[in-house]
GROMACS .gro file of C-alpha atoms in nm:
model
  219
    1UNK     CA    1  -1.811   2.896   1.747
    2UNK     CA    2  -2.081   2.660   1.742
    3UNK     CA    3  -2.009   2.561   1.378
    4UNK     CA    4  -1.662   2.445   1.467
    5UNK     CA    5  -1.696   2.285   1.802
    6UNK     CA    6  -1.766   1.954   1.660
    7UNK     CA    7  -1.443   1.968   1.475
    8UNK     CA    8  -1.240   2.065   1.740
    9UNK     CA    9  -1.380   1.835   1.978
   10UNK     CA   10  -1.282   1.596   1.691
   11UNK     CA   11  -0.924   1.690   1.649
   12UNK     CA   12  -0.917   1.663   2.076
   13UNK     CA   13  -1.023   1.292   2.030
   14UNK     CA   14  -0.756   1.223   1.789
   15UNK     CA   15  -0.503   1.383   1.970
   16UNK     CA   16  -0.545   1.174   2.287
   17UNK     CA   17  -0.553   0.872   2.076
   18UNK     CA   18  -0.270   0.978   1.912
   19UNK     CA   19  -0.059   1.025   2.268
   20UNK     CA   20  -0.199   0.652   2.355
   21UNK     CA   21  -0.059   0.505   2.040
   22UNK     CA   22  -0.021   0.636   1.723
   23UNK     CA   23   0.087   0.347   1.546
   24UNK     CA   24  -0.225   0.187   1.587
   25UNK     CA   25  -0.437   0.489   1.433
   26UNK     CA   26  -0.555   0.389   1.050
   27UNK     CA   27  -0.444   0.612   0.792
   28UNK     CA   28  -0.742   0.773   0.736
   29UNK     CA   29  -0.788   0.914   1.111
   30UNK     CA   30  -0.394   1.039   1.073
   31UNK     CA   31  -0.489   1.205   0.777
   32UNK     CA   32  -0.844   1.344   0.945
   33UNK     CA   33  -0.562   1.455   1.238
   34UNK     CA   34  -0.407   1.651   0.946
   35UNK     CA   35  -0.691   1.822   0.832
   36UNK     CA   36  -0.858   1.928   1.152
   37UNK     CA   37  -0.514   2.053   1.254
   38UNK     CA   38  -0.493   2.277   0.955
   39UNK     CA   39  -0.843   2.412   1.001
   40UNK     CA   40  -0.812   2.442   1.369
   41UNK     CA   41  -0.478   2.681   1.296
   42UNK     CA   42  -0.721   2.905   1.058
   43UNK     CA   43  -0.991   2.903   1.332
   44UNK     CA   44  -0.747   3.021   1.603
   45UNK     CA   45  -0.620   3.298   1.348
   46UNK     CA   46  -1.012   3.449   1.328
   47UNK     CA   47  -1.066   3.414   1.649
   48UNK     CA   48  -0.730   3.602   1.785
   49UNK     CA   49  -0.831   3.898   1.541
   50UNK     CA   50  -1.200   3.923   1.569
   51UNK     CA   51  -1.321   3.823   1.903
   52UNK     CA   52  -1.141   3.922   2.260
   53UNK     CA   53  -1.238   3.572   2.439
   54UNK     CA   54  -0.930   3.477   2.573
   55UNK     CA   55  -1.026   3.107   2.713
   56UNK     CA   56  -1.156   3.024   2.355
   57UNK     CA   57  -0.793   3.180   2.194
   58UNK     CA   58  -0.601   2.981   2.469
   59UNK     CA   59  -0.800   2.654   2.410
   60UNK     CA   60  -0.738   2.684   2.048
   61UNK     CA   61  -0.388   2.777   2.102
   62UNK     CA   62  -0.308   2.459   2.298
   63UNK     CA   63  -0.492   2.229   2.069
   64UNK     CA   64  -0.306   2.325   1.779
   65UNK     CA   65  -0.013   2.314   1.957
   66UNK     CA   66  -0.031   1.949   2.080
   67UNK     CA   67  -0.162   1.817   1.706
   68UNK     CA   68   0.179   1.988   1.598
   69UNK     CA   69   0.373   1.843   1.771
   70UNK     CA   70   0.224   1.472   1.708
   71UNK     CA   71   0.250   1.549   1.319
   72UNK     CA   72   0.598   1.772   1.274
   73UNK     CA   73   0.786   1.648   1.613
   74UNK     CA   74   0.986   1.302   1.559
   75UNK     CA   75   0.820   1.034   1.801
   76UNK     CA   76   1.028   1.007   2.153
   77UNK     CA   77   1.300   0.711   2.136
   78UNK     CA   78   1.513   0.599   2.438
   79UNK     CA   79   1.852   0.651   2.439
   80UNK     CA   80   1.954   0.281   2.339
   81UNK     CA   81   1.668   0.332   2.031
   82UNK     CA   82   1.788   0.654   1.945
   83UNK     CA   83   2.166   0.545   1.934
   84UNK     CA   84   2.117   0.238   1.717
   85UNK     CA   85   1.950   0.445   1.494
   86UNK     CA   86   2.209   0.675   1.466
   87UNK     CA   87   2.454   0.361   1.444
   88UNK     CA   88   2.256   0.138   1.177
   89UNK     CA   89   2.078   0.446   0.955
   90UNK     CA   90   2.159   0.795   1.096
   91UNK     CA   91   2.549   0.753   1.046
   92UNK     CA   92   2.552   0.632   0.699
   93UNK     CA   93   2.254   0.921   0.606
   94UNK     CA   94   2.488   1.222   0.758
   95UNK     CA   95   2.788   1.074   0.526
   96UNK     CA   96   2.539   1.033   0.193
   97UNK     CA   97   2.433   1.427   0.282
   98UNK     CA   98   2.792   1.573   0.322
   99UNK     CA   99   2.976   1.336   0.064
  100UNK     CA  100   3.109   1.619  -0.081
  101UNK     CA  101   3.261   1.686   0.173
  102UNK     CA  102   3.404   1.377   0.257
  103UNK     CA  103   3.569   1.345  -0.069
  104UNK     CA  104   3.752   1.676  -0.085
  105UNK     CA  105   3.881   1.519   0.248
  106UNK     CA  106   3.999   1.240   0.107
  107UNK     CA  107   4.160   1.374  -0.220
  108UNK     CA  108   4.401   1.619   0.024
  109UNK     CA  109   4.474   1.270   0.205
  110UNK     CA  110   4.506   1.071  -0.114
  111UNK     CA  111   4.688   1.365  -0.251
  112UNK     CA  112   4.924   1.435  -0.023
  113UNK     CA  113   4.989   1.061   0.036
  114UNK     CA  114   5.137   1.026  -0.364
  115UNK     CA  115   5.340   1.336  -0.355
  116UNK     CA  116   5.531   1.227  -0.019
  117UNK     CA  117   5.537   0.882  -0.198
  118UNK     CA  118   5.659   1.006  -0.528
  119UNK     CA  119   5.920   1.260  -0.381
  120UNK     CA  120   6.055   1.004  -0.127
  121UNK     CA  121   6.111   0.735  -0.434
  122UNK     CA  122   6.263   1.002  -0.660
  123UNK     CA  123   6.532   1.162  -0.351
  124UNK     CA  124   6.543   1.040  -0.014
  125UNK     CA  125   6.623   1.341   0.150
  126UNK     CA  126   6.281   1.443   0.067
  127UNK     CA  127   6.166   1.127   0.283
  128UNK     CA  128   6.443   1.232   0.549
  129UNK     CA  129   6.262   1.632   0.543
  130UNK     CA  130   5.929   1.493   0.627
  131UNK     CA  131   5.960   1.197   0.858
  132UNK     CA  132   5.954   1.239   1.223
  133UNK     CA  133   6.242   1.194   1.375
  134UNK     CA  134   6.185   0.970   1.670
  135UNK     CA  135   6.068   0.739   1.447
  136UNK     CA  136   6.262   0.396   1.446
  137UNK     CA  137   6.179   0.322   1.123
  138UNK     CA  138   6.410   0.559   0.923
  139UNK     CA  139   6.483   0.660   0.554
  140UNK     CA  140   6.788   0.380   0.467
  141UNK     CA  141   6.672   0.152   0.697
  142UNK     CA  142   6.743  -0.204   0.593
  143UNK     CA  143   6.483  -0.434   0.523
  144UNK     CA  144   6.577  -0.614   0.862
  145UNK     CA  145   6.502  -0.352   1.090
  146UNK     CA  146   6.194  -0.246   0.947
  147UNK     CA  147   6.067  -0.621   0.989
  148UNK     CA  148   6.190  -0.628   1.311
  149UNK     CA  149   5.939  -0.336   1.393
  150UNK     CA  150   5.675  -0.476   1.184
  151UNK     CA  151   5.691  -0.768   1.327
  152UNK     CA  152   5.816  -0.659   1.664
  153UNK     CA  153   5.430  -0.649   1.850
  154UNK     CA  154   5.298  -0.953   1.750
  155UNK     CA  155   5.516  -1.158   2.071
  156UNK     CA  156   5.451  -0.867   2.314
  157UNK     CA  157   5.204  -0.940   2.605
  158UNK     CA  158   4.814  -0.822   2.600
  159UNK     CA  159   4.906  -0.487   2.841
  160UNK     CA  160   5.180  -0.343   2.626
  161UNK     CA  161   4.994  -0.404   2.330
  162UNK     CA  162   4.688  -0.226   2.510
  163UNK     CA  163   4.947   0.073   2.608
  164UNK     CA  164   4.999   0.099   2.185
  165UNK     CA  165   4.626   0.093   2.135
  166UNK     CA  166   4.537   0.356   2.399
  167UNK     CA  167   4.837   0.537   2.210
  168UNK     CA  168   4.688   0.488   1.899
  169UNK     CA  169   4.381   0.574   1.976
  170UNK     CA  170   4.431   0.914   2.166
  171UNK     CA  171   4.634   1.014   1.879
  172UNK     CA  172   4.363   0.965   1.642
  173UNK     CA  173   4.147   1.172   1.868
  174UNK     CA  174   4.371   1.427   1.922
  175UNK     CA  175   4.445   1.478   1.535
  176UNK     CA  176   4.078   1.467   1.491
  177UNK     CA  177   4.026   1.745   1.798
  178UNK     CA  178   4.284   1.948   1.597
  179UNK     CA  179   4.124   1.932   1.236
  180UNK     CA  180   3.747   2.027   1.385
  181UNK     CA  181   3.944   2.308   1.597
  182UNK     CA  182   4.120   2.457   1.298
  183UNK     CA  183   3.841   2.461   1.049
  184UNK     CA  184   3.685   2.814   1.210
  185UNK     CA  185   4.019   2.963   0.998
  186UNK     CA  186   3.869   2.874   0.696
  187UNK     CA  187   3.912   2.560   0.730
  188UNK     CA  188   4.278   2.621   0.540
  189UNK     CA  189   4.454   2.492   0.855
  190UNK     CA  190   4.252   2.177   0.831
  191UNK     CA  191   4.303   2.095   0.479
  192UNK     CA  192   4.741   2.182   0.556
  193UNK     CA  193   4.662   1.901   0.836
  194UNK     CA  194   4.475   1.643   0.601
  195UNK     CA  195   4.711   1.685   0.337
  196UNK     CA  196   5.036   1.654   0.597
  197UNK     CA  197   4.940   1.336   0.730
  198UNK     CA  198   4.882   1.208   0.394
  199UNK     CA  199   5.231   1.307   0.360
  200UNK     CA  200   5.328   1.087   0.636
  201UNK     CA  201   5.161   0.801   0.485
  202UNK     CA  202   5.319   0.807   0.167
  203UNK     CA  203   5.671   0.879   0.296
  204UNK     CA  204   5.587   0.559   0.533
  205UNK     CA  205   5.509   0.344   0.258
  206UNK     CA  206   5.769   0.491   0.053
  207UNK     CA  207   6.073   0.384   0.330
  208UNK     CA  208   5.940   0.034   0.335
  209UNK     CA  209   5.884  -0.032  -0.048
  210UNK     CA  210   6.240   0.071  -0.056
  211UNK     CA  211   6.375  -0.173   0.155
  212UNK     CA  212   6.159  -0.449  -0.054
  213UNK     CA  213   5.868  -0.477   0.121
  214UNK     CA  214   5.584  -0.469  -0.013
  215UNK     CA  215   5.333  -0.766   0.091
  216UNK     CA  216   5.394  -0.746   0.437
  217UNK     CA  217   5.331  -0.370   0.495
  218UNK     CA  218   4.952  -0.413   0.379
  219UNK     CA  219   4.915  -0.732   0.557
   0.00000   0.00000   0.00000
């Protein structure tokens, strides 16, 4: 016990350095910090199994503890710091580390995007099979009416065109919602999903490349 003392009173120093600032510790004395931790976690090992002083195990215990969690714990953020790292690093990292993925994701889109497309060129009743109803914008409309609606929001006042945002938006969410629900099946449900409203988007584009337009749907 005597032989170690020094070095745990050493690693004790560091730590409460460490909790005052760590950044402005030198490498070498978070290095030292590293060492003395390591050898402190051996100590408290011999200790536990070959002596029955309690204080000394529970001294040891707590010391290796707190130099733990200053080397293996990330460093406390607030919430504004911890969201902007999320926002500027943490987003883009999570899709680098599940790009995989991401891209299965958006080959079912892509996918089922050019079959609608191709089947709705090549027979319109496939486009009139797959297209909602309710929807204005119909297979064999004329190029008129689909401007009409294309162009149809860009005089309307800032609350109805907040009404079609909200809209917009809690759609988005809810199709979102859906996907994450479905994928405990397997995740089948959620790739039928990805892949039907890449159907929708080819059938859309489909209906207005008929009618001859082109430039202004992608404007």
């Amino acid at each position: 016990m005597a032989r170690n003392k020094p070095a745990w009173e050493e690693l004790e120093s560091l730590i409460n350095r460490a909790r005052r600032s760590m950044r402005k510790m030198t490498p070498e004395q978070l290095s030292r910090l590293d060492v003395l931790y390591r050898r402190t976690t051996i100590h408290l090992a011999q200790v536990a199994t070959r002596t029955s002083d309690r204080r000394l195990t529970t001294y040891l215990n707590d010391l290796t503890a707190a130099a733990h969690g200053l080397i293996y714990l990330p460093p406390k953020q607030s919430l504004f710091a911890g969201i902007g790292h999320f926002v500027f690093e943490g987003f883009a990292r999570s899709l680098a580390r599940h790009w995989r993925v991401h891209a299965i994701s958006a080959a079912l889109l892509v996918g089922g995007a050019l079959l609608a497309y191709f089947a709705s060129m090549a027979d319109p009743l496939a486009a009139y099979a797959l297209w909602p109803r309710q929807d204005p914008r119909q297979p064999g409309s004329t190029r008129e009416q689909l401007l009409e609606v294309l162009r149809g929001g860009r005089d309307q006042k800032g609350g109805t065109k907040f009404l079609f945002a909200s809209f917009l938006f809690s759609h988005n969410l809810k199709v979102g919602l859906l996907a994450l629900a479905m994928g405990v099946l397997a995740a089948i449900p959620t790739a039928l999903l990805m892949i039907y409203n890449g159907m929708i988007l080819g059938v859309f584009v489909a209906i207005h490349q008929r009618a001859g337009i082109d430039a202004e749907l992608w404007a």
